Short mmCIF file of C-alpha atoms and ligand atoms in Angstrom, two decimals:
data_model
loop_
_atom_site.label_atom_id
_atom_site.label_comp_id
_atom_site.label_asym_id
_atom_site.label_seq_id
_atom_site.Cartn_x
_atom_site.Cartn_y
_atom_site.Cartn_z
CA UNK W 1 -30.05 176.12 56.16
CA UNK W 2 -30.50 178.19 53.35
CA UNK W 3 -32.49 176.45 51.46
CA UNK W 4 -35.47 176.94 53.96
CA UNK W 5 -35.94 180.15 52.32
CA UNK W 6 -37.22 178.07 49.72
CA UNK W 7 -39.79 176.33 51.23
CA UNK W 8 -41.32 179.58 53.13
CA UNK W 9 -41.51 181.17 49.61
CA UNK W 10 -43.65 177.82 49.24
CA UNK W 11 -45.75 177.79 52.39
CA UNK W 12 -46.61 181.50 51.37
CA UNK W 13 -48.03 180.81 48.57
CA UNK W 14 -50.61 177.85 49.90
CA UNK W 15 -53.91 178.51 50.32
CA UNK W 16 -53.45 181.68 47.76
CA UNK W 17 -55.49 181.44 44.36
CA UNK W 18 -52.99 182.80 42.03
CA UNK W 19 -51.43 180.26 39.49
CA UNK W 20 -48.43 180.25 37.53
CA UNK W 21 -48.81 176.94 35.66
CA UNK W 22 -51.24 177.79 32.58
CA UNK W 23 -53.13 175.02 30.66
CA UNK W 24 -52.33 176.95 27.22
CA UNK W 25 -55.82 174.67 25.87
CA UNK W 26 -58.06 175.14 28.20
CA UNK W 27 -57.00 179.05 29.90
CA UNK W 28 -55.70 180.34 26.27
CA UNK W 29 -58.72 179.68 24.31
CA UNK W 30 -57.81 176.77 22.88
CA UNK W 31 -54.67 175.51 20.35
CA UNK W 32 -53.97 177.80 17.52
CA UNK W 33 -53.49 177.44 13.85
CA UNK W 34 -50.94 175.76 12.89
CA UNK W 35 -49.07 177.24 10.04
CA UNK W 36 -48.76 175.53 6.77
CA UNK W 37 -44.81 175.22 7.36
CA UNK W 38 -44.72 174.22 10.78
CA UNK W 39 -41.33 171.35 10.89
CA UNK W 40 -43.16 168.79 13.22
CA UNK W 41 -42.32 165.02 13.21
CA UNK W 42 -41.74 163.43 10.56
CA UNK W 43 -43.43 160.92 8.29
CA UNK W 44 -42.11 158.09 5.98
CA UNK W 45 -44.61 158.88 2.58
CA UNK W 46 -45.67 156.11 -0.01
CA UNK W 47 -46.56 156.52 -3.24
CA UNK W 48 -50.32 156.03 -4.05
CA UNK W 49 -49.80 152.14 -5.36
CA UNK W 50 -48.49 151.99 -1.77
CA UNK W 51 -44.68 151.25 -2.60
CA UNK W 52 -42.26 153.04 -0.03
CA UNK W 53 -40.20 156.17 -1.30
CA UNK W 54 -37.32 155.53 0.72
CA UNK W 55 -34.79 154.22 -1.29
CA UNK W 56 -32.50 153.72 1.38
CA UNK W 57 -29.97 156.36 -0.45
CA UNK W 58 -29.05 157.83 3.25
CA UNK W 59 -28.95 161.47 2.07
CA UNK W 60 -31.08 162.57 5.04
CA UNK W 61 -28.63 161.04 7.51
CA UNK W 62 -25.40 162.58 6.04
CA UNK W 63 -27.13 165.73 5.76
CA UNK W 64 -28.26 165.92 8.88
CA UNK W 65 -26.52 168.23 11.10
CA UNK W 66 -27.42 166.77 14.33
CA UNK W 67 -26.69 163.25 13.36
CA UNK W 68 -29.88 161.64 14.52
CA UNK W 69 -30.71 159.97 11.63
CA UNK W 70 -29.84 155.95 11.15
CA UNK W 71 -30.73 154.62 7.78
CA UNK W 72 -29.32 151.26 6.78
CA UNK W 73 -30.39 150.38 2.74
CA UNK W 74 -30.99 146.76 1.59
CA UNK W 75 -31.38 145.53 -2.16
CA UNK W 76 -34.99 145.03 -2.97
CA UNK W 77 -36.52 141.56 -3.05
CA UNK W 78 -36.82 140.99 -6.66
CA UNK W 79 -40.62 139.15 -6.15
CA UNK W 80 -41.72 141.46 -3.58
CA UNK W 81 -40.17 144.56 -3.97
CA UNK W 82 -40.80 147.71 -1.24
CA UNK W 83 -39.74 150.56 -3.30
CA UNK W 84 -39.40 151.25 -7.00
CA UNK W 85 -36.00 151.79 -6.76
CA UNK W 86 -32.70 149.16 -6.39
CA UNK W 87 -32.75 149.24 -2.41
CA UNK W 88 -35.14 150.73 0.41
CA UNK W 89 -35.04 151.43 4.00
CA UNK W 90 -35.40 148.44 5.71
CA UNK W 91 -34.04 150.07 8.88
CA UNK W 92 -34.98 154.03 9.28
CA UNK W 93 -34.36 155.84 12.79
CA UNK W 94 -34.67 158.97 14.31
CA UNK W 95 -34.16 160.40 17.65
CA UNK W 96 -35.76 162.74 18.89
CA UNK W 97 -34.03 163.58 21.93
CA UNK W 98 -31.46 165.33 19.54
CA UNK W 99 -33.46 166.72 16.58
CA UNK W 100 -33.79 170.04 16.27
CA UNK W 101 -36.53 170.06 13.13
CA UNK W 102 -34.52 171.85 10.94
CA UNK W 103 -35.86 169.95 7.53
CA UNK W 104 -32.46 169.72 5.75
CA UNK W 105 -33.33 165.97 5.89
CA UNK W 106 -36.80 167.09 3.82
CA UNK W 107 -34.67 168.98 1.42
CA UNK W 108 -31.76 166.49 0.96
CA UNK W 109 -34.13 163.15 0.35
CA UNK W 110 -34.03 162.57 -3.75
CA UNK W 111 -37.53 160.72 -3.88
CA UNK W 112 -39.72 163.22 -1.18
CA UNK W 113 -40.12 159.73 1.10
CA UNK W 114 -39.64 161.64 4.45
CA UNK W 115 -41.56 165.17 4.84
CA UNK W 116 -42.45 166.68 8.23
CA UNK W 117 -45.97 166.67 9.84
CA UNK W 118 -47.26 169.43 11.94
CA UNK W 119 -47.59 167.45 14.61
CA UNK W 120 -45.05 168.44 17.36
CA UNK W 121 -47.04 167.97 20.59
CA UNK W 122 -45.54 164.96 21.77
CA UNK W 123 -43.58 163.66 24.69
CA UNK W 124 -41.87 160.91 26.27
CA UNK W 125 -41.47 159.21 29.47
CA UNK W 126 -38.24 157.20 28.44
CA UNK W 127 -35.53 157.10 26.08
CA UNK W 128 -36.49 154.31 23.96
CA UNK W 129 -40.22 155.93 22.82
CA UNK W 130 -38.03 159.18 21.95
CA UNK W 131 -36.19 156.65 19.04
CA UNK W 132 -39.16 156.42 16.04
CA UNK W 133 -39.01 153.61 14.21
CA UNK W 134 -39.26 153.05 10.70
CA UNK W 135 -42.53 151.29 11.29
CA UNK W 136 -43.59 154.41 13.39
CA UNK W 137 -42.77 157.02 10.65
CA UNK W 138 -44.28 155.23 7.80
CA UNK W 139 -47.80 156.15 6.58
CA UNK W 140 -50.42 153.92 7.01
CA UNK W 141 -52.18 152.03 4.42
CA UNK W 142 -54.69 155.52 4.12
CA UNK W 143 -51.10 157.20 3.60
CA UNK W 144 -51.84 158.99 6.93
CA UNK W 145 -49.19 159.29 9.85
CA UNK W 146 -49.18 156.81 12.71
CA UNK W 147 -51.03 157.77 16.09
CA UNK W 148 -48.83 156.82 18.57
CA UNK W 149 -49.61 156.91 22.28
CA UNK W 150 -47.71 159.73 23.51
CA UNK W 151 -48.16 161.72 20.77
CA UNK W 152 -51.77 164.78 21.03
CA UNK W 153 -53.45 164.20 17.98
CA UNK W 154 -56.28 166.24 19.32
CA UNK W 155 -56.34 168.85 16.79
CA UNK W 156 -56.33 166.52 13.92
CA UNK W 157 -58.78 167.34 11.73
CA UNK W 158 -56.61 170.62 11.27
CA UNK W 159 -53.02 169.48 10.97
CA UNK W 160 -53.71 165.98 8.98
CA UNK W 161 -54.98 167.62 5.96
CA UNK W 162 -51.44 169.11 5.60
CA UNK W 163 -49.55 166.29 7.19
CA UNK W 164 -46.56 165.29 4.58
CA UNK W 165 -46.65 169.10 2.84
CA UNK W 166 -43.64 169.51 1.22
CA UNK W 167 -41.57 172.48 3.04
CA UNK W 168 -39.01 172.91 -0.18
CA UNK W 169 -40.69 175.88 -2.28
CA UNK W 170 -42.88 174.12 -5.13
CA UNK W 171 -41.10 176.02 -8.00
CA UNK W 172 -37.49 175.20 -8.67
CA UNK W 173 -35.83 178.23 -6.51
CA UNK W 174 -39.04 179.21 -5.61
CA UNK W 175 -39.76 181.67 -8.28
CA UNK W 176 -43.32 181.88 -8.78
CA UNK W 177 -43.48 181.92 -13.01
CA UNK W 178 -43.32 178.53 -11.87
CA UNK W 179 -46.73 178.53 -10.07
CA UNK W 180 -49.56 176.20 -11.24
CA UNK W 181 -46.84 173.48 -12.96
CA UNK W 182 -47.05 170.24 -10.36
CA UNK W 183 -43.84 169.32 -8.65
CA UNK W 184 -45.53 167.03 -6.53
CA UNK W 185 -45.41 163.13 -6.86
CA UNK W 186 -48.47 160.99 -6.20
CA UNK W 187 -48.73 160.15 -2.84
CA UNK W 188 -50.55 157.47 -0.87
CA UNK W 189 -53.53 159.20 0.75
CA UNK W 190 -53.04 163.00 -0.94
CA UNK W 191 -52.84 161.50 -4.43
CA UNK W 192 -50.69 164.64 -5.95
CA UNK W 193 -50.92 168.07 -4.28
CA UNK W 194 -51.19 171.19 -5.95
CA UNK W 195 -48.25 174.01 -5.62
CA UNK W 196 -48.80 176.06 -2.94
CA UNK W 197 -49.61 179.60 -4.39
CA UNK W 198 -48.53 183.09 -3.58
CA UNK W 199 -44.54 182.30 -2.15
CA UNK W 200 -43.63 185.58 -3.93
CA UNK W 201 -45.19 188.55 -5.59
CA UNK W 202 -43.20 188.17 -8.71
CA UNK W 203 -45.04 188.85 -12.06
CA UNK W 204 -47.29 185.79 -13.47
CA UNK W 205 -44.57 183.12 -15.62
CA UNK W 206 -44.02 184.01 -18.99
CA UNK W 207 -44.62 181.62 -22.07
CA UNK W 208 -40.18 181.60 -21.75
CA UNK W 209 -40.58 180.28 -18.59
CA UNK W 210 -43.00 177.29 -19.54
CA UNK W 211 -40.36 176.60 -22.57
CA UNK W 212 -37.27 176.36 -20.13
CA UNK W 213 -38.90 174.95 -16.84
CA UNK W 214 -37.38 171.70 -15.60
CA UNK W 215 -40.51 170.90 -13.30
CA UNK W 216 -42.05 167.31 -14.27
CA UNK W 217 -45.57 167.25 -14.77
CA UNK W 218 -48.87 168.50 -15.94
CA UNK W 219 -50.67 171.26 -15.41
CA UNK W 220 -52.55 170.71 -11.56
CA UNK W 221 -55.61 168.79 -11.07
CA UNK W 222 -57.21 172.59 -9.69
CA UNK W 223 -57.90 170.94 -6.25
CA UNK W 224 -56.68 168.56 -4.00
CA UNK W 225 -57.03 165.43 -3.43
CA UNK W 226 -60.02 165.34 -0.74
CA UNK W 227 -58.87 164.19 2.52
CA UNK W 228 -60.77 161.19 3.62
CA UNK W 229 -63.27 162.53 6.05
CA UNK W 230 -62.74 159.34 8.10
CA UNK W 231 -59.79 160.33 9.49
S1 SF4 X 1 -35.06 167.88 10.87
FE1 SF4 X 1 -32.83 168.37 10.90
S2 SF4 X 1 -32.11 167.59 12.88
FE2 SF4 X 1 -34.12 166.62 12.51
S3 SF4 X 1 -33.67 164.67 11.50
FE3 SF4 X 1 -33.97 166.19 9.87
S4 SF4 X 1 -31.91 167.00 9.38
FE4 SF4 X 1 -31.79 165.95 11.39
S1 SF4 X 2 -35.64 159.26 3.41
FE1 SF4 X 2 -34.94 160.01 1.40
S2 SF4 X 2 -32.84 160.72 1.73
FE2 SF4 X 2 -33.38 159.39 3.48
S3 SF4 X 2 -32.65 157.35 2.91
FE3 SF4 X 2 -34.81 157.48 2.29
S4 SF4 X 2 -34.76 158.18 0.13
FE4 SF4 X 2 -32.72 158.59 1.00
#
């Protein structure tokens, strides 16, 4: 019987005004900024000739520590190849029911093929939507991250633009002499990003530093590839 107590604690409250449940978009003002590091889901990137980045290597999944990663490689067709390496992905899983977004995955991959959006409002009503697909993950042919049906991409226009950032620091141990050298491949959609500035508030590089860096590339573009307003 004692679980009537529960329902009178119930019948109190009926007919009272006073709500518990908040709509965090609608009673809070609306959804805030997301920060430029935010570990969302993830995306499969392309390069900007639209060739996959995956490789297949299967770094992520050994690195990952909550083993919810499937990768299976498979030897590029030699007249039709999907990545610029030996093998891709041809199979690339992950499950979200177990991933806790911690970006060792980001870190570990060799060719930057999977980043995290900052997309992380999304939910599921069984196990099998939960399981992304490699045809999920991948980029579109804009080199922008799938919409799928259960995911609230409301709030687009502010997370897109940085959909795919790299989380690792820009500058080889993140020491800002480094700042202003590109570490970014091109990218399908983003063409190649420019280092984020101001990760530390160490003194500008020295001419030493340009001599012994091992970061590939030229000096940045100065802005960013514009993100297609269509999207
Ligand atoms: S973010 Fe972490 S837990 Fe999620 S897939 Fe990557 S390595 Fe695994
Ligand atoms: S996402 Fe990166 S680490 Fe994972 S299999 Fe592809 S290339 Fe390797």
């Amino acid at each position: 019987m004692g679980y009537l107590g529960g329902f009178l604690v119930t019948l109190r409250q009926i007919g009272k005004r006073q709500r518990v449940t908040r709509n965090y978009v609608k009673d809070e003002g609306g959804k805030s900024e997301k920060p430029m590091r935010r570990h969302g889901r993830h995306v499969l990137n392309r390069y900007e000739d639209g060739m996959e980045k995956c490789i297949g290597c299967e770094l992520c999944a050994g690195v990952c520590p909550a083993r919810c990663i499937y990768v299976r490689g498979e030897d590029n067709p030699p007249d039709a190849p999907v990545s610029p390496g030996e093998r891709y992905g041809f199979v690339y899983e992950i499950n979200y029911l177990r991933c806790i977004h911690c970006d060792l995955c980001v870190e570990a991959c060799p060719t930057e093929a999977i980043t995290e959006s900052k997309l992380f409002e999304f939910s599921f009503t069984n196990r099998r939507d939960a399981i992304y697909t490699r045809d999920e993950l991948l980029v579109d042919d804009e080199g922008l991250p799938k919409r799928l049906p259960w995911e609230d991409w409301s709030d687009a226009a502010a997370i897109v633009p940085n959909t795919s950032a790299w989380m690792r620091a820009t500058a080889p141990n993140g020491d800002a002499s480094y700042e202003g050298r590109v570490a970014w491949s091109g990218e399908l959609g983003f063409g190649v990003r420019p280092p984020e500035a101001g990760q530390s508030a160490s003194p500008p590089r020295s001419e030493t530093a340009r001599e012994t860096s091992d970061v590939i590339g030229d000096e940045p573009p100065g802005h960013p590839e514009p993100w297609r307003a269509a999207h």
